[in-house]
Amino acid sequence: DGGITQSPKYLFRKEGQNVTLSCEQNLNHDAMYWYRQDPGQGLRLIYYSQIVNDFQKGDIAEGYSVSREKKESFPLTVTSAQKNPTAFYLCASSIRGARGTGELFFGEGSRLTVL
Amino acid sequence: AQSVTQPDIHITVSEGASLELRCNYSYGATPYLFWYVQSPGQGLQLLLKYFSGDTLVQGIKGFEAEFKRSQSSFNLRKPSVHWSDAAEYFCAVGGTDKLIFGTGTRLQVFP
């Protein structure tokens, strides 16, 4: 079945460590996105990519990095520079319609806890 | 600027009651519009979408939404709420290169 796979589902990290969250899609979508969600909060966009080897900062990119070497993969690294990394992270992909961004397909999320 | 407003942060209804979640948007052209639902600890699932055509859109789980251009609204409705509908609901508009989400409405259902 086509979809978005995020791993790991749960991750614990010590302060000062970098951690990479995986996101893979087999939907053949060009665009991919990373969102952060805190308790009781909405979705905040971290980074997004419209095509391979290109990506743009979202609203809260500081302390995060991404790469887009393959169409199906868009890993997110949470660096030690991110002051409050404990959160729920969601990856998504989409196709683009004639008038704008089409439907987003979401993964199941990765919960990162910093100890 | 493009934006989406969900004025109700938290709504509580009794099981079997009708439901309407409000969504207003600001967008220059005729937008793509979406409603998503999120259960705790899960990803977002698409309930329904509007691209063009009939302004009353049917979705999954018995939900529907109506696009009203004159009011810049896309409200979500359900005639009879079930306890399993308790979740967070997000409205979104399709921007140029990303979706613009509202802040969400948390729905609580009492038996």
PDB file of C-alpha atoms in Angstrom:
ATOM      1  CA  ASP A   1       0.000   0.000   0.000  1.00  0.00           C
ATOM      2  CA  GLY A   2       1.146   3.519  -0.741  1.00  0.00           C
ATOM      3  CA  GLY A   3       1.812   5.862   2.112  1.00  0.00           C
ATOM      4  CA  ILE A   4       4.192   7.714   4.377  1.00  0.00           C
ATOM      5  CA  THR A   5       6.402   5.837   6.810  1.00  0.00           C
ATOM      6  CA  GLN A   6       7.983   7.610   9.750  1.00  0.00           C
ATOM      7  CA  SER A   7      10.518   6.025  12.049  1.00  0.00           C
ATOM      8  CA  PRO A   8      11.128   5.628  14.853  1.00  0.00           C
ATOM      9  CA  LYS A   9       7.703   6.098  16.442  1.00  0.00           C
ATOM     10  CA  TYR A  10       9.270   6.914  19.816  1.00  0.00           C
ATOM     11  CA  LEU A  11      12.751   8.277  20.397  1.00  0.00           C
ATOM     12  CA  PHE A  12      14.599   9.357  23.506  1.00  0.00           C
ATOM     13  CA  ARG A  13      17.622  11.610  23.368  1.00  0.00           C
ATOM     14  CA  LYS A  14      20.038  13.052  25.839  1.00  0.00           C
ATOM     15  CA  GLU A  15      20.610  16.764  25.810  1.00  0.00           C
ATOM     16  CA  GLY A  16      23.362  17.781  23.426  1.00  0.00           C
ATOM     17  CA  GLN A  17      22.818  14.892  21.011  1.00  0.00           C
ATOM     18  CA  ASN A  18      21.673  15.192  17.443  1.00  0.00           C
ATOM     19  CA  VAL A  19      18.925  12.834  16.302  1.00  0.00           C
ATOM     20  CA  THR A  20      17.579  12.047  12.845  1.00  0.00           C
ATOM     21  CA  LEU A  21      13.945  11.216  12.125  1.00  0.00           C
ATOM     22  CA  SER A  22      13.230   9.208   9.015  1.00  0.00           C
ATOM     23  CA  CYS A  23      10.423   9.878   6.538  1.00  0.00           C
ATOM     24  CA  GLU A  24       9.853   7.739   3.437  1.00  0.00           C
ATOM     25  CA  GLN A  25       7.002   7.921   0.915  1.00  0.00           C
ATOM     26  CA  ASN A  26       6.064   5.666  -1.987  1.00  0.00           C
ATOM     27  CA  LEU A  27       3.335   7.907  -3.366  1.00  0.00           C
ATOM     28  CA  ASN A  28       5.579   9.459  -6.001  1.00  0.00           C
ATOM     29  CA  HIS A  29       4.843  12.902  -4.592  1.00  0.00           C
ATOM     30  CA  ASP A  30       7.181  15.749  -5.383  1.00  0.00           C
ATOM     31  CA  ALA A  31       6.603  17.768  -2.222  1.00  0.00           C
ATOM     32  CA  MET A  32       7.421  16.732   1.330  1.00  0.00           C
ATOM     33  CA  TYR A  33       6.996  18.536   4.656  1.00  0.00           C
ATOM     34  CA  TRP A  34       8.001  18.368   8.304  1.00  0.00           C
ATOM     35  CA  TYR A  35       5.732  19.721  11.039  1.00  0.00           C
ATOM     36  CA  ARG A  36       6.165  20.033  14.766  1.00  0.00           C
ATOM     37  CA  GLN A  37       3.254  19.692  17.161  1.00  0.00           C
ATOM     38  CA  ASP A  38       3.310  20.523  20.871  1.00  0.00           C
ATOM     39  CA  PRO A  39       0.539  19.597  23.351  1.00  0.00           C
ATOM     40  CA  GLY A  40      -2.551  21.652  22.676  1.00  0.00           C
ATOM     41  CA  GLN A  41      -0.859  23.385  19.777  1.00  0.00           C
ATOM     42  CA  GLY A  42      -1.522  23.360  16.105  1.00  0.00           C
ATOM     43  CA  LEU A  43       0.923  22.368  13.392  1.00  0.00           C
ATOM     44  CA  ARG A  44       4.059  24.415  12.865  1.00  0.00           C
ATOM     45  CA  LEU A  45       6.010  23.997   9.642  1.00  0.00           C
ATOM     46  CA  ILE A  46       9.724  23.258  10.058  1.00  0.00           C
ATOM     47  CA  TYR A  47      10.995  22.610   6.519  1.00  0.00           C
ATOM     48  CA  TYR A  48       9.543  21.657   3.188  1.00  0.00           C
ATOM     49  CA  SER A  49      10.823  20.502  -0.165  1.00  0.00           C
ATOM     50  CA  GLN A  50       9.182  20.835  -3.571  1.00  0.00           C
ATOM     51  CA  ILE A  51      11.760  18.881  -5.544  1.00  0.00           C
ATOM     52  CA  VAL A  52      14.849  16.761  -5.044  1.00  0.00           C
ATOM     53  CA  ASN A  53      17.965  18.627  -3.873  1.00  0.00           C
ATOM     54  CA  ASP A  54      15.959  21.684  -2.884  1.00  0.00           C
ATOM     55  CA  PHE A  55      14.216  22.668   0.347  1.00  0.00           C
ATOM     56  CA  GLN A  56      12.917  25.770   2.100  1.00  0.00           C
ATOM     57  CA  LYS A  57      12.711  26.885   5.708  1.00  0.00           C
ATOM     58  CA  GLY A  58       9.323  26.936   7.305  1.00  0.00           C
ATOM     59  CA  ASP A  59       8.206  28.961  10.286  1.00  0.00           C
ATOM     60  CA  ILE A  60      10.438  27.306  12.916  1.00  0.00           C
ATOM     61  CA  ALA A  61      13.549  26.018  11.106  1.00  0.00           C
ATOM     62  CA  GLU A  62      16.118  27.063  13.736  1.00  0.00           C
ATOM     63  CA  GLY A  63      17.825  24.059  15.291  1.00  0.00           C
ATOM     64  CA  TYR A  64      16.716  21.678  12.543  1.00  0.00           C
ATOM     65  CA  SER A  65      18.238  20.483   9.279  1.00  0.00           C
ATOM     66  CA  VAL A  66      16.967  18.400   6.364  1.00  0.00           C
ATOM     67  CA  SER A  67      18.146  16.824   3.133  1.00  0.00           C
ATOM     68  CA  ARG A  68      16.334  15.713  -0.002  1.00  0.00           C
ATOM     69  CA  GLU A  69      18.694  13.493  -1.958  1.00  0.00           C
ATOM     70  CA  LYS A  70      15.955  11.166  -3.162  1.00  0.00           C
ATOM     71  CA  LYS A  71      12.348  11.871  -4.123  1.00  0.00           C
ATOM     72  CA  GLU A  72      11.012   9.328  -1.647  1.00  0.00           C
ATOM     73  CA  SER A  73      13.056  10.373   1.379  1.00  0.00           C
ATOM     74  CA  PHE A  74      13.109  13.535   3.513  1.00  0.00           C
ATOM     75  CA  PRO A  75      14.951  12.984   6.811  1.00  0.00           C
ATOM     76  CA  LEU A  76      14.864  15.580   9.580  1.00  0.00           C
ATOM     77  CA  THR A  77      17.788  16.113  11.963  1.00  0.00           C
ATOM     78  CA  VAL A  78      17.058  17.703  15.307  1.00  0.00           C
ATOM     79  CA  THR A  79      20.323  19.281  16.344  1.00  0.00           C
ATOM     80  CA  SER A  80      21.648  20.184  19.763  1.00  0.00           C
ATOM     81  CA  ALA A  81      20.935  23.800  18.872  1.00  0.00           C
ATOM     82  CA  GLN A  82      17.193  23.178  19.152  1.00  0.00           C
ATOM     83  CA  LYS A  83      16.360  24.486  22.616  1.00  0.00           C
ATOM     84  CA  ASN A  84      13.090  22.606  23.181  1.00  0.00           C
ATOM     85  CA  PRO A  85      13.157  19.505  20.976  1.00  0.00           C
ATOM     86  CA  THR A  86      10.642  17.428  22.938  1.00  0.00           C
ATOM     87  CA  ALA A  87       7.608  17.293  20.642  1.00  0.00           C
ATOM     88  CA  PHE A  88       5.564  15.237  18.212  1.00  0.00           C
ATOM     89  CA  TYR A  89       6.932  15.405  14.656  1.00  0.00           C
ATOM     90  CA  LEU A  90       4.817  14.805  11.573  1.00  0.00           C
ATOM     91  CA  CYS A  91       5.982  14.221   8.032  1.00  0.00           C
ATOM     92  CA  ALA A  92       3.720  14.704   5.020  1.00  0.00           C
ATOM     93  CA  SER A  93       3.797  14.671   1.238  1.00  0.00           C
ATOM     94  CA  SER A  94       1.596  16.179  -1.427  1.00  0.00           C
ATOM     95  CA  ILE A  95       1.029  16.787  -5.085  1.00  0.00           C
ATOM     96  CA  ARG A  96       0.522  20.223  -6.448  1.00  0.00           C
ATOM     97  CA  GLY A  97      -2.726  21.234  -8.086  1.00  0.00           C
ATOM     98  CA  ALA A  98      -3.278  23.872 -10.710  1.00  0.00           C
ATOM     99  CA  ARG A  99      -4.214  26.491  -8.111  1.00  0.00           C
ATOM    100  CA  GLY A 100      -1.973  25.515  -5.233  1.00  0.00           C
ATOM    101  CA  THR A 101      -0.956  22.784  -2.855  1.00  0.00           C
ATOM    102  CA  GLY A 102      -3.184  19.745  -2.982  1.00  0.00           C
ATOM    103  CA  GLU A 103      -4.013  17.192  -0.344  1.00  0.00           C
ATOM    104  CA  LEU A 104      -1.345  16.351   2.226  1.00  0.00           C
ATOM    105  CA  PHE A 105      -0.800  12.742   3.196  1.00  0.00           C
ATOM    106  CA  PHE A 106       0.588  12.340   6.720  1.00  0.00           C
ATOM    107  CA  GLY A 107       2.709   9.763   8.437  1.00  0.00           C
ATOM    108  CA  GLU A 108       1.869   8.433  11.897  1.00  0.00           C
ATOM    109  CA  GLY A 109       4.344  10.723  13.595  1.00  0.00           C
ATOM    110  CA  SER A 110       7.477  10.412  15.714  1.00  0.00           C
ATOM    111  CA  ARG A 111       7.498  11.398  19.366  1.00  0.00           C
ATOM    112  CA  LEU A 112      10.859  12.737  20.514  1.00  0.00           C
ATOM    113  CA  THR A 113      11.614  13.090  24.213  1.00  0.00           C
ATOM    114  CA  VAL A 114      14.774  14.753  25.481  1.00  0.00           C
ATOM    115  CA  LEU A 115      15.926  13.447  28.830  1.00  0.00           C
TER     116      LEU A 115
ATOM    117  CA  ALA B   1      -1.761  37.352   3.700  1.00  0.00           C
ATOM    118  CA  GLN B   2      -3.149  33.855   3.499  1.00  0.00           C
ATOM    119  CA  SER B   3      -4.605  32.611   6.773  1.00  0.00           C
ATOM    120  CA  VAL B   4      -7.088  30.219   8.309  1.00  0.00           C
ATOM    121  CA  THR B   5      -9.093  30.923  11.449  1.00  0.00           C
ATOM    122  CA  GLN B   6     -10.819  28.359  13.600  1.00  0.00           C
ATOM    123  CA  PRO B   7     -12.527  30.497  16.218  1.00  0.00           C
ATOM    124  CA  ASP B   8     -13.498  27.639  18.538  1.00  0.00           C
ATOM    125  CA  ILE B   9     -10.582  26.143  20.470  1.00  0.00           C
ATOM    126  CA  HIS B  10     -12.692  23.596  22.326  1.00  0.00           C
ATOM    127  CA  ILE B  11     -16.233  22.338  21.718  1.00  0.00           C
ATOM    128  CA  THR B  12     -18.222  19.926  23.848  1.00  0.00           C
ATOM    129  CA  VAL B  13     -21.325  18.157  22.563  1.00  0.00           C
ATOM    130  CA  SER B  14     -23.515  15.281  23.699  1.00  0.00           C
ATOM    131  CA  GLU B  15     -23.498  12.071  21.738  1.00  0.00           C
ATOM    132  CA  GLY B  16     -26.241  12.184  19.114  1.00  0.00           C
ATOM    133  CA  ALA B  17     -26.257  15.976  18.926  1.00  0.00           C
ATOM    134  CA  SER B  18     -25.466  17.853  15.748  1.00  0.00           C
ATOM    135  CA  LEU B  19     -22.078  19.470  15.224  1.00  0.00           C
ATOM    136  CA  GLU B  20     -20.734  22.451  13.333  1.00  0.00           C
ATOM    137  CA  LEU B  21     -17.065  23.446  13.419  1.00  0.00           C
ATOM    138  CA  ARG B  22     -16.281  26.844  11.995  1.00  0.00           C
ATOM    139  CA  CYS B  23     -13.493  27.734   9.590  1.00  0.00           C
ATOM    140  CA  ASN B  24     -12.798  31.062   7.913  1.00  0.00           C
ATOM    141  CA  TYR B  25      -9.994  31.686   5.471  1.00  0.00           C
ATOM    142  CA  SER B  26      -8.233  34.544   3.779  1.00  0.00           C
ATOM    143  CA  TYR B  27      -6.971  33.758   0.294  1.00  0.00           C
ATOM    144  CA  GLY B  28      -6.747  35.743  -2.906  1.00  0.00           C
ATOM    145  CA  ALA B  29      -8.151  33.193  -5.330  1.00  0.00           C
ATOM    146  CA  THR B  30     -10.563  30.289  -5.166  1.00  0.00           C
ATOM    147  CA  PRO B  31      -8.750  28.004  -2.788  1.00  0.00           C
ATOM    148  CA  TYR B  32      -8.373  24.329  -2.255  1.00  0.00           C
ATOM    149  CA  LEU B  33      -9.926  23.646   1.171  1.00  0.00           C
ATOM    150  CA  PHE B  34      -9.488  20.726   3.525  1.00  0.00           C
ATOM    151  CA  TRP B  35     -10.634  19.332   6.842  1.00  0.00           C
ATOM    152  CA  TYR B  36      -8.401  16.907   8.728  1.00  0.00           C
ATOM    153  CA  VAL B  37      -8.976  14.940  11.926  1.00  0.00           C
ATOM    154  CA  GLN B  38      -6.327  13.855  14.423  1.00  0.00           C
ATOM    155  CA  SER B  39      -6.713  11.348  17.226  1.00  0.00           C
ATOM    156  CA  PRO B  40      -4.242  11.608  20.132  1.00  0.00           C
ATOM    157  CA  GLY B  41      -0.770  10.430  19.193  1.00  0.00           C
ATOM    158  CA  GLN B  42      -1.701   9.849  15.563  1.00  0.00           C
ATOM    159  CA  GLY B  43      -1.112  11.536  12.253  1.00  0.00           C
ATOM    160  CA  LEU B  44      -3.745  13.602  10.472  1.00  0.00           C
ATOM    161  CA  GLN B  45      -6.423  11.952   8.374  1.00  0.00           C
ATOM    162  CA  LEU B  46      -8.244  13.746   5.592  1.00  0.00           C
ATOM    163  CA  LEU B  47     -11.990  14.054   6.204  1.00  0.00           C
ATOM    164  CA  LEU B  48     -12.913  15.908   3.040  1.00  0.00           C
ATOM    165  CA  LYS B  49     -11.670  18.411   0.485  1.00  0.00           C
ATOM    166  CA  TYR B  50     -13.030  21.056  -1.834  1.00  0.00           C
ATOM    167  CA  PHE B  51     -11.358  21.831  -5.136  1.00  0.00           C
ATOM    168  CA  SER B  52     -14.206  23.055  -7.329  1.00  0.00           C
ATOM    169  CA  GLY B  53     -17.793  22.341  -8.321  1.00  0.00           C
ATOM    170  CA  ASP B  54     -20.559  21.549  -5.843  1.00  0.00           C
ATOM    171  CA  THR B  55     -20.032  23.676  -2.772  1.00  0.00           C
ATOM    172  CA  LEU B  56     -21.426  21.009  -0.438  1.00  0.00           C
ATOM    173  CA  VAL B  57     -18.782  18.361  -0.001  1.00  0.00           C
ATOM    174  CA  GLN B  58     -19.327  14.933   1.497  1.00  0.00           C
ATOM    175  CA  GLY B  59     -16.524  13.263   3.408  1.00  0.00           C
ATOM    176  CA  ILE B  60     -15.780  10.179   5.408  1.00  0.00           C
ATOM    177  CA  LYS B  61     -17.365   9.230   8.743  1.00  0.00           C
ATOM    178  CA  GLY B  62     -20.598  11.073   7.897  1.00  0.00           C
ATOM    179  CA  PHE B  63     -19.045  14.539   7.788  1.00  0.00           C
ATOM    180  CA  GLU B  64     -19.845  17.251   5.266  1.00  0.00           C
ATOM    181  CA  ALA B  65     -18.670  20.811   4.685  1.00  0.00           C
ATOM    182  CA  GLU B  66     -20.020  23.736   2.740  1.00  0.00           C
ATOM    183  CA  PHE B  67     -17.882  26.255   0.860  1.00  0.00           C
ATOM    184  CA  LYS B  68     -19.369  29.740   1.048  1.00  0.00           C
ATOM    185  CA  ARG B  69     -17.345  32.133  -1.052  1.00  0.00           C
ATOM    186  CA  SER B  70     -19.236  35.233   0.102  1.00  0.00           C
ATOM    187  CA  GLN B  71     -18.414  34.447   3.729  1.00  0.00           C
ATOM    188  CA  SER B  72     -14.932  32.991   3.118  1.00  0.00           C
ATOM    189  CA  SER B  73     -16.026  30.010   5.170  1.00  0.00           C
ATOM    190  CA  PHE B  74     -15.763  26.242   4.997  1.00  0.00           C
ATOM    191  CA  ASN B  75     -17.637  24.943   8.032  1.00  0.00           C
ATOM    192  CA  LEU B  76     -17.675  21.264   8.924  1.00  0.00           C
ATOM    193  CA  ARG B  77     -20.918  19.595   9.957  1.00  0.00           C
ATOM    194  CA  LYS B  78     -22.225  16.284  11.182  1.00  0.00           C
ATOM    195  CA  PRO B  79     -25.895  15.639  11.948  1.00  0.00           C
ATOM    196  CA  SER B  80     -25.332  13.182  14.808  1.00  0.00           C
ATOM    197  CA  VAL B  81     -22.038  12.941  16.687  1.00  0.00           C
ATOM    198  CA  HIS B  82     -20.655   9.618  17.914  1.00  0.00           C
ATOM    199  CA  TRP B  83     -18.329   9.209  20.894  1.00  0.00           C
ATOM    200  CA  SER B  84     -15.593   8.088  18.482  1.00  0.00           C
ATOM    201  CA  ASP B  85     -15.650  11.534  16.852  1.00  0.00           C
ATOM    202  CA  ALA B  86     -13.814  13.006  19.853  1.00  0.00           C
ATOM    203  CA  ALA B  87     -10.568  14.311  18.363  1.00  0.00           C
ATOM    204  CA  GLU B  88      -8.781  17.428  17.113  1.00  0.00           C
ATOM    205  CA  TYR B  89     -10.037  18.918  13.858  1.00  0.00           C
ATOM    206  CA  PHE B  90      -7.968  21.093  11.561  1.00  0.00           C
ATOM    207  CA  CYS B  91      -9.108  23.236   8.668  1.00  0.00           C
ATOM    208  CA  ALA B  92      -6.567  24.095   5.954  1.00  0.00           C
ATOM    209  CA  VAL B  93      -6.270  26.045   2.729  1.00  0.00           C
ATOM    210  CA  GLY B  94      -3.932  25.092  -0.110  1.00  0.00           C
ATOM    211  CA  GLY B  95      -1.379  27.859  -0.472  1.00  0.00           C
ATOM    212  CA  THR B  96       1.113  28.304  -3.275  1.00  0.00           C
ATOM    213  CA  ASP B  97       3.622  25.773  -1.970  1.00  0.00           C
ATOM    214  CA  LYS B  98       2.220  24.509   1.335  1.00  0.00           C
ATOM    215  CA  LEU B  99      -0.995  24.035   3.251  1.00  0.00           C
ATOM    216  CA  ILE B 100      -1.960  26.739   5.699  1.00  0.00           C
ATOM    217  CA  PHE B 101      -3.547  25.240   8.790  1.00  0.00           C
ATOM    218  CA  GLY B 102      -5.859  26.667  11.381  1.00  0.00           C
ATOM    219  CA  THR B 103      -4.987  26.189  15.033  1.00  0.00           C
ATOM    220  CA  GLY B 104      -7.473  23.374  15.449  1.00  0.00           C
ATOM    221  CA  THR B 105     -10.678  22.687  17.384  1.00  0.00           C
ATOM    222  CA  ARG B 106     -10.742  20.017  20.059  1.00  0.00           C
ATOM    223  CA  LEU B 107     -14.034  18.146  20.137  1.00  0.00           C
ATOM    224  CA  GLN B 108     -15.163  16.448  23.310  1.00  0.00           C
ATOM    225  CA  VAL B 109     -18.211  14.162  23.244  1.00  0.00           C
ATOM    226  CA  PHE B 110     -20.254  13.364  26.346  1.00  0.00           C
ATOM    227  CA  PRO B 111     -22.362  10.177  26.520  1.00  0.00           C
TER     228      PRO B 111
END
